[in-house]
Short mmCIF file of C-alpha atoms in Angstrom, two decimals:
data_model
loop_
_atom_site.label_atom_id
_atom_site.label_comp_id
_atom_site.label_asym_id
_atom_site.label_seq_id
_atom_site.Cartn_x
_atom_site.Cartn_y
_atom_site.Cartn_z
CA UNK A 13 -57.97 51.28 -64.45
CA UNK A 14 -54.51 52.41 -63.03
CA UNK A 15 -52.71 50.69 -59.80
CA UNK A 16 -53.41 53.71 -58.08
CA UNK A 17 -57.48 53.68 -58.20
CA UNK A 18 -57.42 49.96 -57.84
CA UNK A 19 -55.55 50.49 -54.26
CA UNK A 20 -57.26 53.68 -53.25
CA UNK A 21 -61.00 51.39 -54.02
CA UNK A 22 -59.95 48.39 -51.88
CA UNK A 23 -58.47 50.52 -49.26
CA UNK A 24 -62.36 52.50 -48.80
CA UNK A 25 -64.65 49.73 -49.00
CA UNK A 26 -62.30 48.56 -45.56
CA UNK A 27 -61.94 52.23 -44.00
CA UNK A 28 -65.96 51.19 -44.31
CA UNK A 29 -65.72 47.97 -42.97
CA UNK A 30 -63.71 49.04 -40.68
CA UNK A 31 -66.64 51.88 -39.20
CA UNK A 32 -69.41 49.48 -39.74
CA UNK A 33 -67.55 46.78 -37.33
CA UNK A 34 -67.46 48.74 -34.69
CA UNK A 35 -71.34 49.80 -34.71
CA UNK A 36 -73.73 48.00 -32.49
CA UNK A 37 -74.59 44.73 -34.24
CA UNK A 38 -77.87 42.58 -34.77
CA UNK A 39 -77.42 38.35 -35.90
CA UNK A 40 -81.09 39.52 -37.87
CA UNK A 41 -79.10 41.44 -40.09
CA UNK A 42 -78.23 39.28 -42.76
CA UNK A 43 -75.47 41.54 -43.91
CA UNK A 44 -74.29 39.16 -46.73
CA UNK A 45 -77.21 39.75 -48.69
CA UNK A 46 -76.20 43.76 -48.17
CA UNK A 47 -75.42 44.56 -51.74
CA UNK A 48 -76.11 46.51 -54.47
CA UNK A 49 -77.99 44.01 -57.06
CA UNK A 50 -77.31 45.75 -60.31
CA UNK A 51 -79.05 43.92 -62.52
CA UNK A 52 -76.30 43.93 -65.19
CA UNK A 53 -77.49 48.01 -64.84
CA UNK A 54 -74.97 50.85 -66.50
CA UNK A 55 -72.50 52.38 -63.25
CA UNK A 56 -69.31 53.27 -64.76
CA UNK A 57 -70.60 57.19 -64.82
CA UNK A 58 -71.41 57.37 -61.06
CA UNK A 59 -67.68 54.84 -60.29
CA UNK A 60 -65.44 57.37 -62.37
CA UNK A 61 -67.30 60.17 -60.45
CA UNK A 62 -66.27 58.51 -56.67
CA UNK A 63 -62.93 57.48 -58.03
CA UNK A 64 -61.91 60.92 -58.96
CA UNK A 65 -63.36 62.23 -55.47
CA UNK A 66 -61.32 59.46 -54.06
CA UNK A 67 -58.33 61.03 -55.74
CA UNK A 68 -58.82 63.95 -53.43
CA UNK A 69 -57.01 66.44 -56.61
CA UNK A 70 -57.80 70.25 -56.53
CA UNK A 71 -59.80 69.37 -58.85
CA UNK A 72 -64.16 70.82 -57.65
CA UNK A 73 -66.04 67.22 -58.60
CA UNK A 74 -69.28 66.63 -56.88
CA UNK A 75 -71.72 63.59 -56.41
CA UNK A 76 -75.67 64.58 -56.72
CA UNK A 77 -77.83 62.20 -55.26
CA UNK A 78 -81.42 62.76 -54.71
CA UNK A 79 -83.71 60.87 -52.66
CA UNK A 80 -86.47 60.68 -53.13
CA UNK A 81 -89.31 59.10 -50.71
CA UNK A 82 -91.92 58.70 -47.71
CA UNK A 83 -91.87 59.56 -44.63
CA UNK A 84 -88.82 57.36 -43.39
CA UNK A 85 -86.87 59.28 -45.78
CA UNK A 86 -89.22 62.83 -44.51
CA UNK A 87 -88.00 62.83 -40.27
CA UNK A 88 -84.06 63.35 -41.84
CA UNK A 89 -83.36 60.29 -39.45
CA UNK A 90 -81.64 57.87 -42.39
CA UNK A 91 -80.81 60.57 -44.59
CA UNK A 92 -77.39 62.22 -41.89
CA UNK A 93 -76.29 58.70 -41.62
CA UNK A 94 -76.68 57.95 -45.13
CA UNK A 95 -75.08 61.92 -45.74
CA UNK A 96 -72.74 61.67 -43.38
CA UNK A 97 -71.52 57.85 -44.34
CA UNK A 98 -70.75 58.89 -47.81
CA UNK A 99 -69.25 62.58 -47.29
CA UNK A 100 -66.94 60.90 -44.24
CA UNK A 101 -65.80 58.37 -47.56
CA UNK A 102 -66.27 60.74 -49.94
CA UNK A 103 -66.47 64.50 -49.14
CA UNK A 104 -68.64 66.97 -47.76
CA UNK A 105 -69.57 68.57 -50.89
CA UNK A 106 -72.34 70.18 -49.10
CA UNK A 107 -75.98 70.04 -46.88
CA UNK A 108 -78.02 70.13 -50.17
CA UNK A 109 -81.91 70.51 -50.21
CA UNK A 110 -83.67 71.39 -47.33
CA UNK A 111 -87.79 72.37 -46.94
CA UNK A 112 -89.79 73.73 -45.04
CA UNK A 113 -91.65 70.82 -43.63
CA UNK A 114 -92.47 72.53 -40.00
CA UNK A 115 -93.56 75.57 -41.61
CA UNK A 116 -96.41 73.46 -43.55
CA UNK A 117 -97.77 71.94 -40.57
CA UNK A 118 -95.44 68.88 -40.45
CA UNK A 119 -92.37 67.68 -39.36
CA UNK A 120 -88.98 67.98 -40.26
CA UNK A 121 -85.01 67.41 -39.82
CA UNK A 122 -83.33 68.73 -36.78
CA UNK A 123 -80.74 69.41 -38.47
CA UNK A 124 -81.19 72.66 -40.00
CA UNK A 125 -84.36 76.04 -39.06
CA UNK A 126 -86.48 78.32 -40.71
CA UNK A 127 -88.03 81.16 -38.99
CA UNK A 128 -90.27 83.67 -39.89
CA UNK A 129 -92.65 86.69 -38.13
CA UNK A 130 -94.60 86.24 -41.19
CA UNK A 131 -97.85 84.66 -41.34
CA UNK A 132 -97.82 81.41 -43.08
CA UNK A 133 -102.12 81.60 -44.71
CA UNK A 134 -101.85 78.90 -46.95
CA UNK A 135 -99.93 75.57 -47.04
CA UNK A 136 -99.98 72.23 -49.35
CA UNK A 137 -98.56 69.12 -48.34
CA UNK A 138 -97.90 65.99 -51.72
CA UNK A 139 -100.64 63.61 -50.44
CA UNK A 140 -103.38 66.28 -49.13
CA UNK A 141 -106.71 66.13 -51.08
CA UNK A 142 -106.88 69.27 -51.94
CA UNK A 143 -103.07 69.64 -53.34
CA UNK A 144 -102.05 72.48 -56.06
CA UNK A 145 -99.82 72.36 -58.94
CA UNK A 146 -97.31 74.56 -56.44
CA UNK A 147 -96.10 71.57 -54.14
CA UNK A 148 -94.59 70.71 -57.73
CA UNK A 149 -90.00 69.66 -56.69
CA UNK A 150 -90.56 69.54 -53.27
CA UNK A 151 -93.60 67.82 -52.19
CA UNK A 152 -94.71 70.84 -49.62
CA UNK A 153 -95.64 74.64 -50.36
CA UNK A 154 -95.68 77.64 -47.51
CA UNK A 155 -97.29 80.68 -49.10
CA UNK A 156 -97.57 84.23 -47.15
CA UNK A 157 -99.84 86.91 -45.53
CA UNK A 158 -97.06 88.98 -46.64
CA UNK A 159 -95.39 90.23 -50.06
CA UNK A 160 -92.28 91.26 -48.60
CA UNK A 161 -90.32 88.07 -46.57
CA UNK A 162 -87.93 87.56 -43.52
CA UNK A 163 -86.86 84.91 -43.23
CA UNK A 164 -83.90 83.17 -42.35
CA UNK A 165 -81.59 79.86 -42.50
CA UNK A 166 -79.76 78.11 -40.40
CA UNK A 167 -78.32 75.11 -39.89
CA UNK A 168 -76.76 73.79 -36.53
CA UNK A 169 -74.08 72.00 -38.02
CA UNK A 170 -70.77 73.70 -39.45
CA UNK A 171 -69.62 71.52 -41.47
CA UNK A 172 -72.73 72.08 -43.59
CA UNK A 173 -71.79 75.66 -43.67
CA UNK A 174 -72.85 76.99 -47.00
CA UNK A 175 -71.28 80.46 -49.75
CA UNK A 176 -74.75 80.04 -51.77
CA UNK A 177 -78.40 79.38 -51.66
CA UNK A 178 -81.35 78.82 -53.93
CA UNK A 179 -84.11 80.11 -53.41
CA UNK A 180 -87.27 77.08 -54.91
CA UNK A 181 -90.51 78.74 -55.50
CA UNK A 182 -92.97 78.63 -56.95
CA UNK A 183 -93.69 80.29 -61.12
CA UNK A 184 -93.10 83.68 -61.29
CA UNK A 185 -91.91 86.13 -64.08
CA UNK A 186 -90.92 88.88 -60.75
CA UNK A 187 -87.90 89.78 -60.07
CA UNK A 188 -86.71 87.75 -56.63
CA UNK A 189 -84.70 90.00 -55.21
CA UNK A 190 -83.66 90.06 -50.84
CA UNK A 191 -80.88 91.54 -48.23
CA UNK A 192 -79.99 90.78 -45.83
CA UNK A 193 -79.17 92.81 -42.35
CA UNK A 194 -75.19 90.90 -41.91
CA UNK A 195 -73.83 90.27 -45.41
CA UNK A 196 -73.93 91.41 -48.40
CA UNK A 197 -76.08 88.78 -50.99
CA UNK A 198 -75.42 88.89 -54.65
CA UNK A 199 -78.04 87.25 -56.58
CA UNK A 200 -75.91 85.01 -59.38
CA UNK A 201 -76.81 84.01 -63.18
CA UNK A 202 -79.62 84.24 -65.13
CA UNK A 203 -83.01 83.37 -64.16
CA UNK A 204 -83.47 81.18 -66.95
CA UNK A 205 -85.14 78.74 -64.25
CA UNK A 206 -88.81 80.63 -63.14
CA UNK A 207 -89.10 78.57 -60.47
CA UNK A 208 -85.24 78.92 -58.73
CA UNK A 209 -83.22 81.92 -57.69
CA UNK A 210 -79.70 81.85 -55.81
CA UNK A 211 -77.47 84.44 -54.28
CA UNK A 212 -73.65 84.47 -53.42
CA UNK A 213 -72.33 85.27 -49.99
CA UNK A 214 -69.37 86.91 -49.15
CA UNK A 215 -68.68 84.53 -47.18
CA UNK A 216 -69.43 80.62 -45.33
CA UNK A 217 -72.12 81.05 -42.54
CA UNK A 218 -74.56 78.83 -40.54
CA UNK A 219 -77.22 81.40 -40.40
CA UNK A 220 -77.87 83.67 -42.85
CA UNK A 221 -81.23 86.23 -42.53
CA UNK A 222 -82.81 87.70 -45.31
CA UNK A 223 -85.16 90.68 -45.24
CA UNK A 224 -87.20 92.31 -47.48
CA UNK A 225 -87.46 88.83 -49.70
CA UNK A 226 -89.50 90.17 -52.70
CA UNK A 227 -91.26 87.75 -55.75
CA UNK A 228 -91.90 85.28 -53.90
CA UNK A 229 -95.57 83.67 -54.10
CA UNK A 230 -94.98 80.32 -52.49
CA UNK A 231 -92.05 79.28 -51.22
CA UNK A 232 -90.89 75.23 -51.08
CA UNK A 233 -87.20 74.74 -50.06
CA UNK A 234 -84.05 75.89 -50.62
CA UNK A 235 -80.48 73.85 -52.04
CA UNK A 236 -77.86 74.94 -49.83
CA UNK A 237 -74.21 74.76 -51.03
CA UNK A 238 -70.53 74.81 -50.54
CA UNK A 239 -67.11 75.71 -52.14
CA UNK A 240 -65.41 71.78 -51.17
CA UNK A 241 -66.61 68.72 -53.55
CA UNK A 242 -67.50 65.25 -52.56
CA UNK A 243 -71.08 64.53 -52.32
CA UNK A 244 -74.58 65.98 -51.63
CA UNK A 245 -77.74 64.50 -51.28
CA UNK A 246 -80.79 65.70 -51.59
CA UNK A 247 -84.11 64.54 -49.92
CA UNK A 248 -87.10 64.70 -50.27
CA UNK A 249 -89.82 62.92 -48.69
CA UNK A 250 -93.02 63.05 -47.71
CA UNK A 251 -96.06 61.13 -44.89
CA UNK A 252 -97.49 58.90 -47.13
CA UNK A 253 -96.32 59.44 -50.15
CA UNK A 254 -96.67 56.52 -52.68
CA UNK A 255 -95.70 56.23 -55.94
CA UNK A 256 -98.54 57.43 -58.31
CA UNK A 257 -98.26 60.58 -54.97
CA UNK A 258 -95.11 62.48 -57.94
CA UNK A 259 -96.59 61.20 -60.77
CA UNK A 260 -99.33 63.03 -60.32
CA UNK A 261 -96.94 66.50 -59.77
CA UNK A 262 -96.83 68.05 -62.91
CA UNK A 263 -93.71 68.48 -63.86
CA UNK A 264 -91.95 67.03 -61.14
CA UNK A 265 -89.04 64.87 -62.71
CA UNK A 266 -88.08 67.40 -65.47
CA UNK A 267 -87.88 69.86 -62.06
CA UNK A 268 -85.30 67.55 -60.65
CA UNK A 269 -82.51 68.41 -63.41
CA UNK A 270 -81.87 71.09 -61.14
CA UNK A 271 -80.24 69.32 -58.45
CA UNK A 272 -78.16 67.38 -61.20
CA UNK A 273 -78.49 64.47 -59.90
CA UNK A 274 -75.46 61.44 -60.87
CA UNK A 275 -77.94 59.09 -58.43
CA UNK A 276 -81.09 58.72 -57.80
CA UNK A 277 -82.90 56.69 -54.62
CA UNK A 278 -86.57 55.89 -54.73
CA UNK A 279 -87.62 54.39 -51.15
CA UNK A 280 -90.90 54.17 -51.46
CA UNK A 281 -93.18 51.96 -50.87
CA UNK A 282 -94.40 50.43 -47.68
CA UNK A 283 -97.89 53.16 -48.03
CA UNK A 284 -98.14 51.05 -50.68
CA UNK A 285 -98.38 47.82 -48.58
CA UNK A 286 -101.95 48.97 -46.80
CA UNK A 287 -103.36 49.07 -50.02
CA UNK A 288 -104.42 46.82 -52.47
CA UNK A 289 -102.68 44.96 -53.53
CA UNK A 290 -104.54 42.58 -55.59
CA UNK A 291 -103.71 44.31 -58.68
CA UNK A 292 -99.77 43.76 -59.49
CA UNK A 293 -99.88 45.76 -61.81
CA UNK A 294 -101.02 48.87 -61.75
CA UNK A 295 -98.03 49.09 -58.84
CA UNK A 296 -95.65 47.68 -60.81
CA UNK A 297 -97.75 50.45 -63.51
CA UNK A 298 -97.16 53.82 -61.33
CA UNK A 299 -93.22 52.13 -60.70
CA UNK A 300 -93.27 52.65 -64.60
CA UNK A 301 -94.02 55.74 -64.92
CA UNK A 302 -92.11 57.56 -62.44
CA UNK A 303 -89.25 55.85 -62.70
CA UNK A 304 -89.31 56.51 -67.14
CA UNK A 305 -90.30 59.73 -66.18
CA UNK A 306 -86.43 60.42 -64.54
CA UNK A 307 -84.18 58.88 -67.06
CA UNK A 308 -85.63 60.49 -69.85
CA UNK A 309 -85.47 64.18 -67.67
CA UNK A 310 -81.75 63.15 -65.72
CA UNK A 311 -80.31 60.93 -69.03
CA UNK A 312 -76.79 60.20 -67.42
CA UNK A 313 -78.70 59.81 -63.36
CA UNK A 314 -78.37 56.47 -62.42
CA UNK A 315 -81.41 54.77 -60.81
CA UNK A 316 -81.85 52.40 -57.44
CA UNK A 317 -85.03 51.45 -55.92
CA UNK A 318 -85.37 50.26 -52.51
CA UNK A 319 -87.29 47.65 -51.38
CA UNK A 320 -89.89 47.81 -48.17
CA UNK A 321 -88.52 46.57 -44.76
CA UNK A 322 -91.21 44.01 -43.31
CA UNK A 323 -93.35 45.74 -40.92
CA UNK A 324 -97.15 44.45 -38.97
CA UNK A 325 -100.07 46.38 -39.60
CA UNK A 326 -102.56 47.67 -36.60
CA UNK A 327 -105.88 46.30 -35.20
CA UNK A 328 -109.14 46.27 -32.92
CA UNK A 329 -110.46 43.36 -31.24
CA UNK A 330 -112.87 43.10 -28.11
CA UNK A 331 -111.22 40.00 -25.82
CA UNK A 332 -112.62 38.52 -22.22
CA UNK A 333 -115.75 38.34 -21.12
CA UNK A 334 -115.93 42.19 -21.08
CA UNK A 335 -115.48 41.97 -23.90
CA UNK A 336 -112.44 45.21 -24.03
CA UNK A 337 -110.85 46.86 -27.29
CA UNK A 338 -107.23 46.13 -27.93
CA UNK A 339 -104.80 46.57 -29.92
CA UNK A 340 -102.56 43.86 -31.26
CA UNK A 341 -100.19 43.81 -34.40
CA UNK A 342 -100.23 41.27 -37.05
CA UNK A 343 -97.17 41.24 -40.25
CA UNK A 344 -97.94 42.83 -42.74
CA UNK A 345 -97.76 40.32 -45.56
CA UNK A 346 -98.53 43.21 -48.70
CA UNK A 347 -94.48 44.83 -47.71
CA UNK A 348 -93.78 40.94 -49.24
CA UNK A 349 -95.88 41.16 -53.04
CA UNK A 350 -94.09 45.17 -53.04
CA UNK A 351 -90.66 43.82 -52.14
CA UNK A 352 -91.12 41.97 -54.79
CA UNK A 353 -92.88 43.05 -57.40
CA UNK A 354 -90.08 46.06 -56.80
CA UNK A 355 -87.57 42.85 -57.63
CA UNK A 356 -89.03 42.39 -60.41
CA UNK A 357 -89.27 45.26 -62.15
CA UNK A 358 -85.65 46.53 -61.73
CA UNK A 359 -84.47 42.77 -62.67
CA UNK A 360 -87.17 43.53 -66.21
CA UNK A 361 -86.08 46.58 -66.66
CA UNK A 362 -82.07 46.14 -65.21
CA UNK A 363 -82.81 48.96 -63.24
CA UNK A 364 -80.52 49.05 -59.58
CA UNK A 365 -82.20 47.40 -56.44
CA UNK A 366 -80.99 47.80 -52.99
CA UNK A 367 -83.38 45.53 -51.54
CA UNK A 368 -84.07 46.14 -47.69
CA UNK A 369 -86.40 43.82 -47.17
CA UNK A 370 -83.97 40.76 -47.26
CA UNK A 371 -81.22 42.77 -45.16
CA UNK A 372 -83.28 43.95 -42.46
CA UNK A 373 -84.26 40.36 -41.97
CA UNK A 374 -86.41 39.12 -44.43
CA UNK A 375 -89.66 36.78 -42.91
CA UNK A 376 -90.12 37.72 -39.56
CA UNK A 377 -88.10 40.78 -39.06
CA UNK A 378 -90.28 43.37 -37.75
CA UNK A 379 -90.97 41.46 -34.35
CA UNK A 380 -86.91 41.21 -34.16
CA UNK A 381 -86.64 45.36 -34.93
CA UNK A 382 -89.79 45.73 -32.24
CA UNK A 383 -87.90 44.13 -29.82
CA UNK A 384 -85.12 45.47 -29.94
CA UNK A 385 -86.44 49.45 -30.19
CA UNK A 386 -85.65 49.38 -33.76
CA UNK A 387 -88.50 49.67 -35.32
CA UNK A 388 -91.78 52.14 -32.71
CA UNK A 389 -93.39 50.35 -30.40
CA UNK A 390 -96.51 52.60 -30.57
CA UNK A 391 -97.51 51.23 -34.56
CA UNK A 392 -94.52 48.68 -36.24
CA UNK A 393 -93.85 51.05 -39.71
CA UNK A 394 -91.36 53.69 -38.31
CA UNK A 395 -87.92 52.85 -37.01
CA UNK A 396 -86.69 54.49 -34.19
CA UNK A 397 -84.18 57.07 -34.69
CA UNK A 398 -81.42 53.96 -34.08
CA UNK A 399 -83.51 52.27 -36.78
CA UNK A 400 -83.69 54.82 -39.00
CA UNK A 401 -79.53 55.69 -38.96
CA UNK A 402 -79.20 51.57 -38.78
CA UNK A 403 -80.76 51.44 -42.59
CA UNK A 404 -79.12 54.59 -43.92
CA UNK A 405 -75.54 53.02 -42.42
CA UNK A 406 -76.43 50.17 -44.45
CA UNK A 407 -77.37 51.31 -47.28
CA UNK A 408 -74.24 53.55 -47.25
CA UNK A 409 -72.36 50.49 -46.97
CA UNK A 410 -74.05 49.38 -50.24
CA UNK A 411 -73.27 51.65 -52.40
CA UNK A 412 -69.74 51.61 -51.56
CA UNK A 413 -68.79 48.59 -51.78
CA UNK A 414 -70.55 49.13 -55.13
CA UNK A 415 -68.70 52.05 -56.20
CA UNK A 416 -65.79 50.66 -55.14
CA UNK A 417 -65.87 47.83 -57.90
CA UNK A 418 -63.97 48.05 -60.81
#
């Protein structure tokens, strides 16, 4: 490896360390354990891409990251911190995937908007008992009552302005068309993918109104593109999701090829910890089903599993002479069980792991996160915005360190 690349790697690592030194510190965070456990996997291709971005030449290079998860990912705080930190280091390659979660009746990241005058007459969510095939890829779908759709898509950060976009929708044999009153849009590419249609804009923008959008029966999401080198982070998060839910989606793994991922991060396990964890082989089998399907569809992508951190269970008890009901929280010991399953699976199958359970403080850490307003006091499961930002920065720190190593 050249001296120039080695010096760049050292410079990147020092930049990341300096940025984290300026953050508020928590003594219970185990920073000594904040690294990627490689388990002898081959990340050489991923590291070469990162090093190409570090050289900052005129060649257009994208490092595509696909992050799959549950409610911890859907809210967007963790992904925002991860995206910003990686893009500060390697460049802003675009906002990536956004999904019409609010239209589907659930929470959505705050940095983008979907607005429409059309009425959404049917929505589908990943964990719904009435889930249909149409919810594949992003986990949600929105169907509209009118065949002529008007839709406005926007981002609130000028750094995420987009010069083209790809609409993700239910497979269709029809020609998808759209018009915009503010600028001309041009359909690009072929219709080789019946669930993705790309439009190119004459100039980058933050807000794009689309009128007479036809040929789409169900909308899954939109990928926003720019023409700059850097990291693109696509987040697919669904409340209540487990490994098995993504395994149940038809063609989910094969359709992820659309993102051309260099790295696939899977952050699941919290919801498994609220189920029956006695059959550890059943959980391990679901992990293997998803990982192997993603590997088959994306053979050049690196895979990274993350473990769930400790959280609590809510219990209702009756105490006192009047037997009044009150809420108490007890440690959910299943989090450690699921963590150990993921760690074992990674070690046995040469899959990299980021051990958030240990990094967050290990056993007894949930109470410390609650006391520091990092874990939400209302349920002791989800984090505050600050808690998720901390997780995202810690993950980014571990990734940058790993990608900087020779």
